[in-house]
């Protein structure tokens, strides 16, 4: 009784709270919708009262205006459109925008009916959802114009022209996806066209300046004797340096590869060692024992724990459904339920007191055993839950390990550290942990010292303040108050001035050194760029020549490839025709070969039959098919003759036999008639005897 009342109370409280929550959510939705409609680009100038008092047609028009902001094609006056067309158009756009109605509007027919009638519970959630994500929905509506594929029936796709056109359409859609992604990446990359233009103009100016400097340096170099030889030597030096850098980089890469190979070898050896140890330690008894334990655990989970959890969840769902289906309750109903709960509590307490008064030692012992059993069951359930949590954590850790492994292999091409290397890292972390603990202890000691020093500082400050007060009193007595403050201020100003002078001197020295360094760097860069720029001109000319040659070779290649492609297609057709012809010839050959084998077998059987027929041996003659068939024919003739004789005998005796059958039937009818007469006579005698006995009884009376 108490449980049912408590459940009823909880259901009512739950429904009351849910109604309050729904009311609060609806008010928040209305506030958000009104705020968004009053902003750009709608500018509706609504408040909560005017928006809530809108007619259904006006509410539908506002919804259509919001949809028109997302997709300009929806800019239509709904008064000029049929309601069915309006609902169809709005539903199609909402489906394209992936809008999902709330749980209580999951029925499509009720949702459509709410749109037709302009129901507020239907339109308000739509407006709230749309106004929350207008930019995102604009982008989705724009992309849907190009990405929503046209549905072409399969019968039409049988046509080659339509099929090719549809494939071209799909390729264009995929190309649009690629270009849109690139455009989004460029938009989010942080680059702007104005900055790029400024960078290009600055680079062009630097290029012009470099060209001028190169020209000046070229004029200076031409006046030097053997300048060509010097330039050639500088070029060779640069080439050798580049080669040296490439070889150094290659050497470093090979070292890295060697190190990675050694690490993989160590990990493989460690895995092999672990596998061997596991194989050595594993025996059939331990494996069977482990499997039995796993089977017991899994059977307990399947047969006891999981069904209990499932049943508990079902009861919870049923309880929540009952709570949700109950109507709302007022304060008076709640007060009445609370009074009933108090009354039920008092009754329960009285029953408990009566039970305690009727104390039974046997019940006490049984309760002790029950407690132990319940404790063991709870421990079992807790261990099962811990095991399930551990399995889930293990599965999650394995998934995370696989993800990290895939990420590492995809990024660097290396594997995750395992085995001895992981042990070394753990040991290193432990050593660092001990160092961290020591440092933390030192920090704690320093903090303690800092507290002592801080306290000392406070004491000294107090003493200093006392001394300053005494000094000020003495200065006031002597008539020179403020003398010590002025002296301290003068000392501080002089110290600041000396520091500034020192900084100025250091700054001037640094600036002069910086100017010298910049000049030397400029000279070095000029001397280094001179041969590069000269070489760049020749390389540009070579690049132009190679580009022209590349275009010519490309045209030749394309023409040659087109010719080879046409020849290849012709050869493929010829090969296909020859293969079909070869398959037909091969089938014909197999058919003829089979027929020849059948004929050979028939000829062989005919030869054997002839040999047995002309043989003088009577046993061989009996084996001949002719003799066998003749014997069978003679036997069948004798059997037919015998059957004809039997047929003749049956025909001759048929009439006599039929008469005899008729006589037997008449005899049977006669005997049946006699039997019936005998039964009737016997019945009459028994009736007469009964009547006679009845008459005698009457006479006696």
XYZ file of C-alpha atoms in Angstrom:
701
model
C 0.000 0.000 0.000
C 2.807 2.365 0.921
C 4.652 1.550 -2.317
C 1.606 2.257 -4.493
C 0.894 5.543 -2.710
C 4.521 6.596 -2.987
C 4.531 5.729 -6.683
C 1.346 7.739 -7.214
C 2.834 10.709 -5.368
C 6.025 10.525 -7.407
C 4.064 10.334 -10.633
C 2.067 13.398 -9.735
C 5.128 15.344 -8.661
C 6.926 14.305 -11.829
C 4.032 15.427 -14.046
C 3.775 18.723 -12.144
C 7.512 19.393 -12.514
C 7.415 18.401 -16.160
C 4.611 20.846 -16.819
C 6.556 23.596 -15.059
C 9.660 22.715 -17.099
C 7.698 22.722 -20.361
C 6.169 26.089 -19.497
C 9.603 27.527 -18.706
C 11.037 26.138 -21.950
C 8.164 27.574 -23.974
C 8.630 31.008 -22.422
C 12.377 30.862 -23.158
C 11.609 29.817 -26.733
C 9.216 32.733 -27.203
C 11.779 35.207 -25.817
C 14.465 33.898 -28.162
C 12.142 33.942 -31.197
C 10.978 37.515 -30.493
C 14.580 38.731 -29.998
C 15.725 37.185 -33.272
C 12.727 38.458 -35.258
C 13.302 42.005 -33.994
C 16.906 41.956 -35.290
C 18.316 42.168 -38.795
C 17.179 41.159 -41.384
C 13.586 40.633 -40.174
C 12.909 43.812 -38.079
C 9.420 42.704 -37.034
C 9.210 44.895 -33.889
C 7.329 42.277 -31.827
C 6.958 41.762 -28.114
C 5.839 38.626 -26.292
C 2.166 39.676 -26.174
C 1.850 40.738 -29.829
C 3.731 37.660 -31.060
C 1.625 35.309 -28.958
C -1.598 36.930 -30.224
C -0.774 36.439 -33.935
C -3.302 34.685 -36.149
C -2.408 31.263 -37.623
C -2.109 32.748 -41.129
C 0.261 35.474 -39.887
C 2.318 32.891 -37.981
C 2.646 30.792 -41.145
C 3.717 33.901 -43.088
C 6.442 34.636 -40.494
C 7.654 31.028 -40.807
C 7.699 31.433 -44.590
C 9.694 34.712 -44.247
C 12.304 32.966 -42.099
C 12.543 30.148 -44.656
C 12.870 32.764 -47.425
C 15.844 34.261 -45.578
C 17.457 30.812 -45.633
C 16.413 29.962 -49.221
C 15.394 32.966 -51.417
C 13.198 30.678 -53.558
C 10.720 30.491 -50.665
C 9.871 34.230 -50.838
C 6.159 33.737 -51.585
C 2.958 35.245 -50.200
C 1.127 32.230 -48.778
C -2.240 33.895 -49.416
C -1.610 33.373 -53.153
C -0.881 29.662 -52.680
C -3.023 26.650 -51.828
C -2.578 25.349 -48.235
C -1.638 21.874 -49.491
C 1.093 23.302 -51.716
C 2.370 25.476 -48.851
C 2.595 22.526 -46.463
C 4.231 20.361 -49.130
C 6.799 23.046 -49.921
C 7.618 23.764 -46.247
C 7.868 20.053 -45.396
C 10.192 19.460 -48.353
C 12.486 22.306 -47.279
C 12.462 21.222 -43.614
C 13.325 17.665 -44.669
C 16.198 18.992 -46.770
C 17.399 21.038 -43.755
C 17.155 17.833 -41.612
C 14.613 19.180 -39.134
C 13.231 16.576 -36.720
C 9.900 17.342 -35.000
C 9.744 17.012 -31.186
C 8.746 13.694 -29.627
C 5.066 14.543 -29.288
C 4.865 15.494 -32.994
C 6.539 12.446 -34.479
C 3.320 11.494 -36.299
C 3.590 12.908 -39.814
C -0.129 13.407 -40.277
C -0.494 15.411 -37.050
C 2.593 17.457 -37.949
C 1.168 18.287 -41.379
C -2.219 19.105 -39.850
C -0.508 21.463 -37.394
C 1.231 23.238 -40.289
C -2.031 23.581 -42.216
C -3.862 25.080 -39.238
C -0.896 27.220 -38.095
C -0.723 25.546 -34.687
C 1.602 27.284 -32.226
C 2.981 24.047 -30.650
C 4.087 23.049 -34.159
C 5.383 26.346 -35.564
C 7.121 27.738 -32.447
C 9.660 24.856 -32.208
C 10.335 25.182 -35.955
C 11.019 28.921 -35.632
C 13.219 28.349 -32.569
C 15.231 25.675 -34.404
C 15.599 27.765 -37.580
C 16.580 31.012 -35.849
C 19.254 29.230 -33.789
C 21.231 28.170 -36.858
C 20.429 30.544 -39.736
C 24.002 30.758 -41.221
C 24.429 26.986 -41.107
C 21.040 26.417 -42.742
C 21.788 28.999 -45.447
C 24.908 27.063 -46.344
C 22.993 23.772 -46.308
C 20.240 25.175 -48.544
C 22.850 26.538 -50.967
C 24.647 23.188 -51.138
C 21.378 21.276 -51.546
C 20.770 23.052 -54.856
C 23.833 21.303 -56.282
C 24.257 18.160 -54.155
C 20.722 16.733 -53.987
C 20.822 14.278 -56.899
C 17.990 13.904 -59.371
C 16.155 10.597 -59.190
C 16.231 8.972 -62.655
C 14.268 5.705 -63.109
C 16.309 2.631 -63.885
C 14.383 2.080 -67.134
C 15.585 5.425 -68.499
C 19.179 4.666 -67.526
C 19.183 1.757 -69.992
C 19.547 4.356 -72.730
C 23.259 4.993 -73.421
C 22.874 8.748 -73.963
C 20.898 9.249 -70.753
C 23.319 7.006 -68.846
C 26.371 8.955 -70.091
C 24.666 12.258 -69.269
C 23.828 11.011 -65.772
C 27.433 9.914 -65.193
C 28.645 13.350 -66.329
C 26.150 14.898 -63.902
C 27.525 12.759 -61.032
C 31.110 13.731 -61.960
C 30.125 17.408 -61.920
C 28.551 16.957 -58.472
C 31.756 15.353 -57.169
C 33.789 18.170 -58.733
C 31.572 20.742 -57.027
C 32.189 19.009 -53.688
C 35.957 19.179 -54.221
C 35.928 22.858 -55.267
C 33.647 23.798 -52.376
C 35.981 22.117 -49.879
C 38.977 23.959 -51.339
C 37.062 27.240 -51.192
C 36.138 26.656 -47.526
C 39.740 25.789 -46.699
C 40.928 28.998 -48.336
C 38.319 31.008 -46.439
C 39.303 29.501 -43.103
C 43.044 29.573 -43.770
C 43.333 33.216 -42.630
C 44.702 34.562 -45.917
C 43.131 37.633 -47.504
C 43.471 38.872 -51.081
C 44.530 42.339 -49.931
C 47.419 40.938 -47.893
C 48.457 38.670 -50.757
C 48.404 41.628 -53.183
C 50.508 43.689 -50.779
C 52.973 40.822 -50.415
C 53.169 40.433 -54.203
C 53.787 44.151 -54.715
C 56.447 44.145 -51.983
C 58.123 41.127 -53.546
C 58.068 42.792 -56.982
C 59.726 45.875 -55.500
C 62.353 43.712 -53.831
C 62.835 41.907 -57.132
C 63.423 45.212 -58.977
C 65.873 46.305 -56.313
C 67.712 43.003 -56.532
C 67.871 43.256 -60.318
C 69.365 46.744 -60.026
C 71.890 45.588 -57.465
C 72.806 42.609 -59.624
C 73.352 44.895 -62.591
C 75.623 47.146 -60.550
C 77.566 44.185 -59.181
C 77.854 42.725 -62.659
C 79.414 45.957 -63.924
C 81.880 45.903 -61.047
C 82.789 42.243 -61.597
C 83.319 42.633 -65.335
C 86.201 44.994 -64.656
C 87.985 42.284 -62.625
C 90.334 39.949 -64.497
C 89.406 36.223 -64.688
C 85.906 36.952 -63.416
C 84.412 34.104 -65.475
C 86.737 31.603 -63.907
C 85.964 32.936 -60.448
C 82.229 32.706 -61.125
C 82.635 29.143 -62.358
C 84.547 28.223 -59.208
C 81.868 29.847 -57.037
C 79.159 27.938 -58.919
C 80.998 24.649 -58.436
C 81.447 25.475 -54.751
C 77.722 26.107 -54.383
C 76.892 22.867 -56.195
C 79.232 20.905 -53.938
C 77.743 22.513 -50.836
C 74.255 21.602 -51.964
C 75.443 18.090 -52.664
C 77.052 17.959 -49.231
C 73.779 19.087 -47.614
C 71.829 16.473 -49.575
C 74.287 13.746 -48.552
C 74.136 14.882 -44.938
C 70.350 14.777 -45.008
C 70.418 11.353 -46.654
C 72.840 10.117 -44.018
C 70.571 11.404 -41.239
C 67.546 9.727 -42.825
C 69.430 6.441 -43.072
C 70.453 6.755 -39.422
C 66.827 7.321 -38.462
C 65.745 4.328 -40.523
C 68.468 2.195 -38.931
C 67.377 3.297 -35.458
C 63.741 2.529 -36.261
C 64.696 -0.896 -37.636
C 66.693 -1.645 -34.477
C 63.739 -0.593 -32.336
C 61.378 -2.816 -34.337
C 63.849 -5.691 -34.000
C 64.026 -5.211 -30.224
C 60.240 -5.095 -29.961
C 59.887 -8.206 -32.096
C 62.448 -10.055 -29.972
C 60.648 -9.014 -26.804
C 57.298 -10.149 -28.233
C 58.853 -13.480 -29.228
C 60.290 -13.872 -25.740
C 56.935 -13.069 -24.122
C 55.147 -15.529 -26.393
C 57.644 -18.259 -25.585
C 57.268 -17.627 -21.857
C 53.489 -17.691 -22.177
C 53.686 -20.950 -24.142
C 56.047 -22.468 -21.577
C 53.852 -21.477 -18.621
C 50.618 -22.603 -20.279
C 49.497 -26.185 -19.640
C 46.147 -27.883 -20.327
C 45.074 -27.847 -16.656
C 45.598 -24.112 -16.211
C 43.934 -23.330 -19.530
C 40.934 -25.504 -18.651
C 40.694 -23.917 -15.215
C 40.826 -20.432 -16.701
C 38.198 -21.323 -19.291
C 35.940 -22.820 -16.607
C 36.214 -19.639 -14.545
C 35.385 -17.505 -17.570
C 32.427 -19.767 -18.404
C 31.113 -19.491 -14.826
C 31.461 -15.718 -14.833
C 29.812 -15.362 -18.227
C 26.983 -17.745 -17.302
C 26.334 -15.749 -14.099
C 26.340 -12.514 -16.079
C 23.957 -13.916 -18.704
C 21.603 -15.889 -16.460
C 21.415 -13.693 -13.336
C 22.906 -10.227 -13.513
C 21.928 -9.037 -16.985
C 18.293 -10.296 -16.728
C 17.954 -8.504 -13.368
C 19.299 -5.271 -14.825
C 17.046 -5.627 -17.870
C 14.019 -6.257 -15.679
C 14.900 -3.282 -13.486
C 15.210 -1.050 -16.542
C 11.877 -2.293 -17.847
C 10.204 -1.573 -14.513
C 11.767 1.887 -14.488
C 10.523 2.556 -18.019
C 7.043 1.321 -17.157
C 7.023 3.446 -14.015
C 8.140 6.519 -15.966
C 5.528 5.848 -18.636
C 2.848 5.617 -15.954
C 4.115 8.836 -14.401
C 4.080 10.537 -17.796
C 0.533 9.362 -18.551
C -0.890 10.577 -15.224
C -2.708 13.949 -15.243
C -1.422 16.944 -13.332
C -2.247 17.359 -9.628
C -2.937 20.380 -7.541
C -1.708 21.397 -4.105
C -4.765 19.893 -2.390
C -4.163 16.507 -4.011
C -0.520 16.583 -2.950
C -1.504 17.423 0.641
C -3.983 14.534 0.674
C -1.303 12.132 -0.587
C 1.145 13.333 2.053
C -1.474 12.661 4.772
C -2.024 9.146 3.402
C 1.749 8.540 3.371
C 2.033 9.636 7.011
C -0.828 7.317 7.964
C 0.797 4.397 6.096
C 4.124 5.128 7.860
C 2.440 4.997 11.258
C 0.788 1.663 10.391
C 4.137 0.253 9.242
C 5.775 1.344 12.505
C 3.027 -0.354 14.516
C 3.460 -3.589 12.556
C 7.227 -3.459 13.123
C 6.687 -3.017 16.864
C 4.288 -5.992 16.958
C 6.782 -8.129 15.083
C 9.574 -7.168 17.487
C 7.341 -8.144 20.420
C 6.785 -11.588 18.880
C 10.460 -12.469 18.953
C 11.335 -16.020 17.775
C 14.906 -17.453 18.060
C 14.435 -19.587 14.939
C 13.465 -16.528 12.946
C 16.578 -14.827 14.308
C 18.811 -17.698 13.080
C 17.099 -17.703 9.713
C 17.465 -13.945 9.475
C 21.205 -14.358 10.209
C 21.506 -16.819 7.327
C 19.415 -14.579 5.136
C 21.688 -11.643 5.926
C 24.764 -13.704 5.090
C 23.177 -14.858 1.828
C 22.200 -11.285 0.912
C 25.722 -10.051 1.774
C 27.255 -12.751 -0.431
C 24.808 -11.933 -3.248
C 25.633 -8.211 -2.964
C 29.348 -8.975 -3.026
C 28.824 -11.179 -6.052
C 26.893 -8.436 -7.821
C 29.486 -5.815 -6.910
C 32.304 -8.034 -8.186
C 30.338 -8.700 -11.370
C 29.856 -4.951 -11.832
C 33.562 -4.352 -11.219
C 34.384 -7.075 -13.743
C 32.035 -5.524 -16.291
C 33.506 -2.063 -15.702
C 37.027 -3.497 -16.009
C 36.058 -5.169 -19.293
C 34.581 -1.953 -20.593
C 37.702 -0.031 -19.553
C 39.868 -2.675 -21.216
C 37.823 -2.479 -24.416
C 37.982 1.331 -24.342
C 41.745 1.217 -23.730
C 42.187 -1.231 -26.612
C 40.126 0.985 -28.910
C 42.131 4.027 -27.860
C 45.369 2.072 -28.362
C 44.291 1.072 -31.868
C 43.326 4.654 -32.672
C 46.625 6.001 -31.346
C 48.513 3.302 -33.265
C 46.682 4.143 -36.483
C 47.250 7.867 -35.940
C 50.943 7.346 -35.237
C 51.396 5.069 -38.237
C 49.487 7.492 -40.429
C 51.444 10.554 -39.293
C 55.033 9.355 -38.856
C 54.967 5.804 -40.192
C 56.263 4.488 -36.842
C 54.711 2.104 -34.360
C 53.814 2.615 -30.721
C 56.560 2.058 -28.204
C 56.310 -1.315 -26.498
C 58.343 -3.893 -24.599
C 61.741 -2.988 -23.180
C 61.496 0.553 -24.449
C 58.266 1.061 -22.509
C 59.944 -0.411 -19.411
C 62.840 2.004 -19.806
C 60.399 4.883 -20.131
C 58.574 3.717 -16.997
C 61.867 3.510 -15.118
C 62.776 6.978 -16.332
C 59.399 8.283 -15.226
C 59.878 6.686 -11.803
C 63.292 8.322 -11.423
C 61.750 11.618 -12.468
C 58.967 10.993 -9.967
C 61.505 10.590 -7.146
C 63.249 13.749 -8.302
C 59.879 15.489 -8.381
C 59.123 14.359 -4.825
C 62.525 15.647 -3.636
C 61.966 18.963 -5.373
C 58.500 19.198 -3.909
C 59.943 18.573 -0.448
C 62.544 21.259 -1.068
C 59.786 23.621 -2.214
C 57.863 22.878 0.979
C 60.971 23.630 3.028
C 61.531 26.831 1.075
C 57.910 27.800 1.648
C 58.403 27.264 5.373
C 61.585 29.356 5.257
C 59.701 31.940 3.228
C 57.046 32.107 5.940
C 59.720 32.637 8.589
C 61.428 35.314 6.481
C 58.094 36.977 5.791
C 57.336 37.065 9.483
C 60.812 38.496 10.149
C 60.204 41.124 7.487
C 56.933 42.120 9.134
C 58.668 42.472 12.503
C 61.448 44.555 10.955
C 58.896 46.727 9.177
C 57.117 47.326 12.481
C 60.429 48.290 14.105
C 61.297 50.500 11.118
C 57.929 52.236 11.395
C 58.532 52.800 15.116
C 62.015 54.226 14.414
C 60.586 56.454 11.655
C 57.948 57.778 14.037
C 60.633 58.567 16.625
C 62.785 60.210 13.922
C 59.870 62.348 12.749
C 59.164 63.363 16.348
C 62.832 64.376 16.832
C 62.801 66.314 13.518
C 59.630 68.113 14.607
C 61.285 69.035 17.908
C 64.365 70.390 16.055
C 62.186 72.228 13.482
C 63.475 70.228 10.435
C 60.520 67.906 9.838
C 60.692 66.000 6.445
C 64.492 66.082 6.284
C 64.926 62.267 6.189
C 62.203 61.820 3.501
C 63.815 64.482 1.299
C 67.214 62.862 1.681
C 65.856 59.399 0.742
C 64.069 60.861 -2.262
C 67.282 62.558 -3.459
C 69.229 59.317 -3.110
C 66.584 57.389 -5.026
C 66.515 59.975 -7.871
C 70.305 59.932 -8.169
C 70.306 56.100 -8.337
C 67.643 56.147 -11.067
C 69.619 58.759 -13.047
C 72.794 56.692 -12.912
C 70.911 53.586 -14.092
C 69.385 55.535 -17.005
C 72.775 56.891 -18.044
C 74.219 53.387 -17.968
C 71.318 52.060 -20.054
C 71.735 54.869 -22.605
C 75.399 54.028 -23.006
C 74.663 50.343 -23.468
C 71.875 51.132 -25.958
C 74.153 53.304 -28.106
C 76.834 50.607 -28.121
C 74.287 47.955 -29.081
C 72.908 50.130 -31.876
C 76.364 50.756 -33.324
C 77.162 47.037 -33.205
C 73.825 46.245 -34.823
C 74.495 48.727 -37.656
C 77.903 47.133 -38.276
C 76.419 43.658 -38.307
C 73.646 44.710 -40.702
C 76.142 46.314 -43.088
C 78.335 43.217 -43.050
C 75.299 40.979 -43.612
C 74.142 43.154 -46.527
C 77.591 42.919 -48.129
C 77.643 39.125 -47.637
C 74.165 38.724 -49.091
C 75.056 40.886 -52.091
C 78.179 38.855 -52.789
C 76.245 35.596 -52.329
C 73.338 36.685 -54.581
C 75.493 37.894 -57.466
C 76.343 34.432 -58.940
C 72.879 33.124 -58.129
C 71.129 35.902 -60.063
C 73.476 35.454 -62.999
C 72.806 31.758 -63.037
C 69.079 32.416 -62.667
C 68.934 34.216 -66.027
C 70.391 31.284 -67.906
C 68.114 28.932 -66.022
C 65.072 31.011 -66.967
C 66.033 30.853 -70.629
C 66.555 27.096 -70.315
C 63.196 26.815 -68.583
C 61.457 28.606 -71.457
C 63.181 26.392 -74.029
C 62.339 23.271 -72.042
C 58.722 24.452 -71.704
C 58.398 24.849 -75.494
C 60.030 21.470 -76.036
C 57.704 19.957 -73.429
C 54.619 21.320 -75.206
C 55.822 19.924 -78.533
C 56.609 16.527 -77.032
C 53.265 16.570 -75.228
C 51.379 17.190 -78.490
C 53.343 14.375 -80.171
C 52.643 12.073 -77.259
C 48.928 12.830 -77.262
C 48.620 12.208 -81.019
C 50.641 8.992 -80.723
C 48.583 7.904 -77.702
C 45.339 8.563 -79.578
C 46.530 6.450 -82.524
C 47.691 3.656 -80.245
C 44.420 3.777 -78.342
C 42.396 3.394 -81.571
C 44.636 0.518 -82.666
C 44.284 -1.085 -79.275
C 40.485 -0.888 -79.403
C 40.479 -2.463 -82.884
C 42.797 -5.231 -81.718
C 40.628 -5.831 -78.653
C 37.553 -6.217 -80.871
C 39.403 -8.646 -83.157
C 40.659 -10.619 -80.167
C 37.137 -10.777 -78.746
C 35.722 -12.027 -82.070
C 38.484 -14.648 -82.368
C 37.890 -15.778 -78.783
C 34.149 -16.215 -79.471
C 34.910 -18.166 -82.638
C 37.438 -20.303 -80.730
C 34.830 -21.047 -78.034
C 32.305 -22.127 -80.706
C 34.879 -24.341 -82.431
C 35.870 -25.850 -79.096
C 32.239 -26.657 -78.244
C 31.766 -28.253 -81.673
C 34.948 -30.251 -81.236
C 33.817 -31.610 -77.863
C 30.400 -32.531 -79.328
C 31.928 -34.377 -82.280
C 34.433 -36.106 -80.002
C 31.623 -37.308 -77.708
C 29.552 -38.579 -80.662
C 32.583 -40.435 -82.045
C 33.147 -42.101 -78.662
C 29.480 -43.170 -78.549
C 29.733 -44.623 -82.095
C 32.940 -46.442 -81.189
C 31.216 -48.023 -78.201
C 28.277 -49.094 -80.392
C 30.645 -50.566 -83.006
C 32.535 -52.396 -80.278
C 29.295 -53.838 -78.878
C 28.220 -54.940 -82.422
C 31.604 -56.669 -82.977
C 31.350 -58.494 -79.659
C 27.778 -59.568 -80.543
C 28.891 -60.903 -83.940
C 31.814 -62.749 -82.359
C 29.554 -64.431 -79.802
C 26.929 -65.264 -82.478
C 29.376 -67.036 -84.870
C 31.289 -68.758 -82.050
C 30.974 -72.626 -82.050
C 30.916 -72.632 -78.245
C 27.280 -72.933 -77.017
C 28.110 -71.036 -73.800
C 29.364 -68.079 -75.806
C 26.256 -68.191 -77.987
C 24.065 -68.031 -74.888
C 25.864 -64.776 -73.899
C 24.934 -63.164 -77.198
C 22.226 -60.515 -77.056
C 20.291 -62.209 -79.878
C 20.052 -65.428 -77.918
C 19.050 -63.563 -74.770
C 16.383 -61.580 -76.606
C 15.098 -64.759 -78.392
C 14.884 -66.536 -75.031
C 12.939 -63.648 -73.525
C 10.612 -63.566 -76.563
C 9.886 -67.303 -76.266
C 9.207 -66.972 -72.548
C 6.840 -64.055 -73.138
C 5.030 -66.015 -75.910
C 4.525 -68.978 -73.554
C 3.260 -66.611 -70.836
C 0.847 -64.975 -73.302
C -0.419 -68.386 -74.458
C -1.039 -69.441 -70.846
C -2.870 -66.188 -70.093
C -5.066 -66.581 -73.202
C -6.038 -70.087 -72.058
C -6.932 -68.737 -68.591
C -8.981 -65.974 -70.234
C -10.872 -68.548 -72.301
C -11.617 -70.642 -69.190
C -12.871 -67.554 -67.317
C -15.126 -66.557 -70.228
C -16.630 -70.082 -70.438
C -17.362 -70.252 -66.654
C -18.463 -66.624 -66.295
C -22.236 -67.182 -66.643
C -22.283 -70.160 -64.265
C -20.260 -68.289 -61.723
C -22.586 -65.248 -61.936
C -25.614 -67.483 -61.335
C -23.872 -69.055 -58.332
C -23.079 -65.568 -56.919
C -26.748 -64.586 -57.331
C -27.849 -67.743 -55.518
C -25.494 -67.009 -52.641
C -26.830 -63.448 -52.360
C -30.436 -64.765 -52.264
C -29.410 -67.261 -49.613
C -27.840 -64.447 -47.576
C -31.054 -62.357 -47.798
C -33.106 -65.382 -46.758
C -30.945 -66.035 -43.715
C -31.115 -62.341 -42.738
C -34.907 -62.466 -42.976
C -35.046 -65.565 -40.772
C -32.822 -63.877 -38.202
C -35.085 -60.829 -38.086
C -38.169 -63.075 -37.681
C -36.527 -64.952 -34.841
C -35.647 -61.730 -33.020
C -39.210 -60.397 -33.366
C -40.731 -63.684 -32.088
C -38.437 -63.653 -29.102
C -39.388 -60.059 -28.281
C -43.104 -60.886 -28.451
C -42.709 -63.839 -26.073
C -40.885 -61.631 -23.521
C -43.629 -58.975 -23.737
C -46.384 -61.570 -23.256
C -44.644 -63.025 -20.257
C -44.383 -59.562 -18.672
C -48.094 -58.924 -19.276
C -48.993 -62.304 -17.786
C -46.929 -61.600 -14.650
C -48.640 -58.204 -14.312
C -52.077 -59.855 -14.464
C -51.198 -62.350 -11.781
C -50.063 -59.509 -9.531
C -53.389 -57.733 -9.995
C -55.280 -60.937 -9.080
C -53.288 -61.344 -5.909
C -54.097 -57.757 -4.918
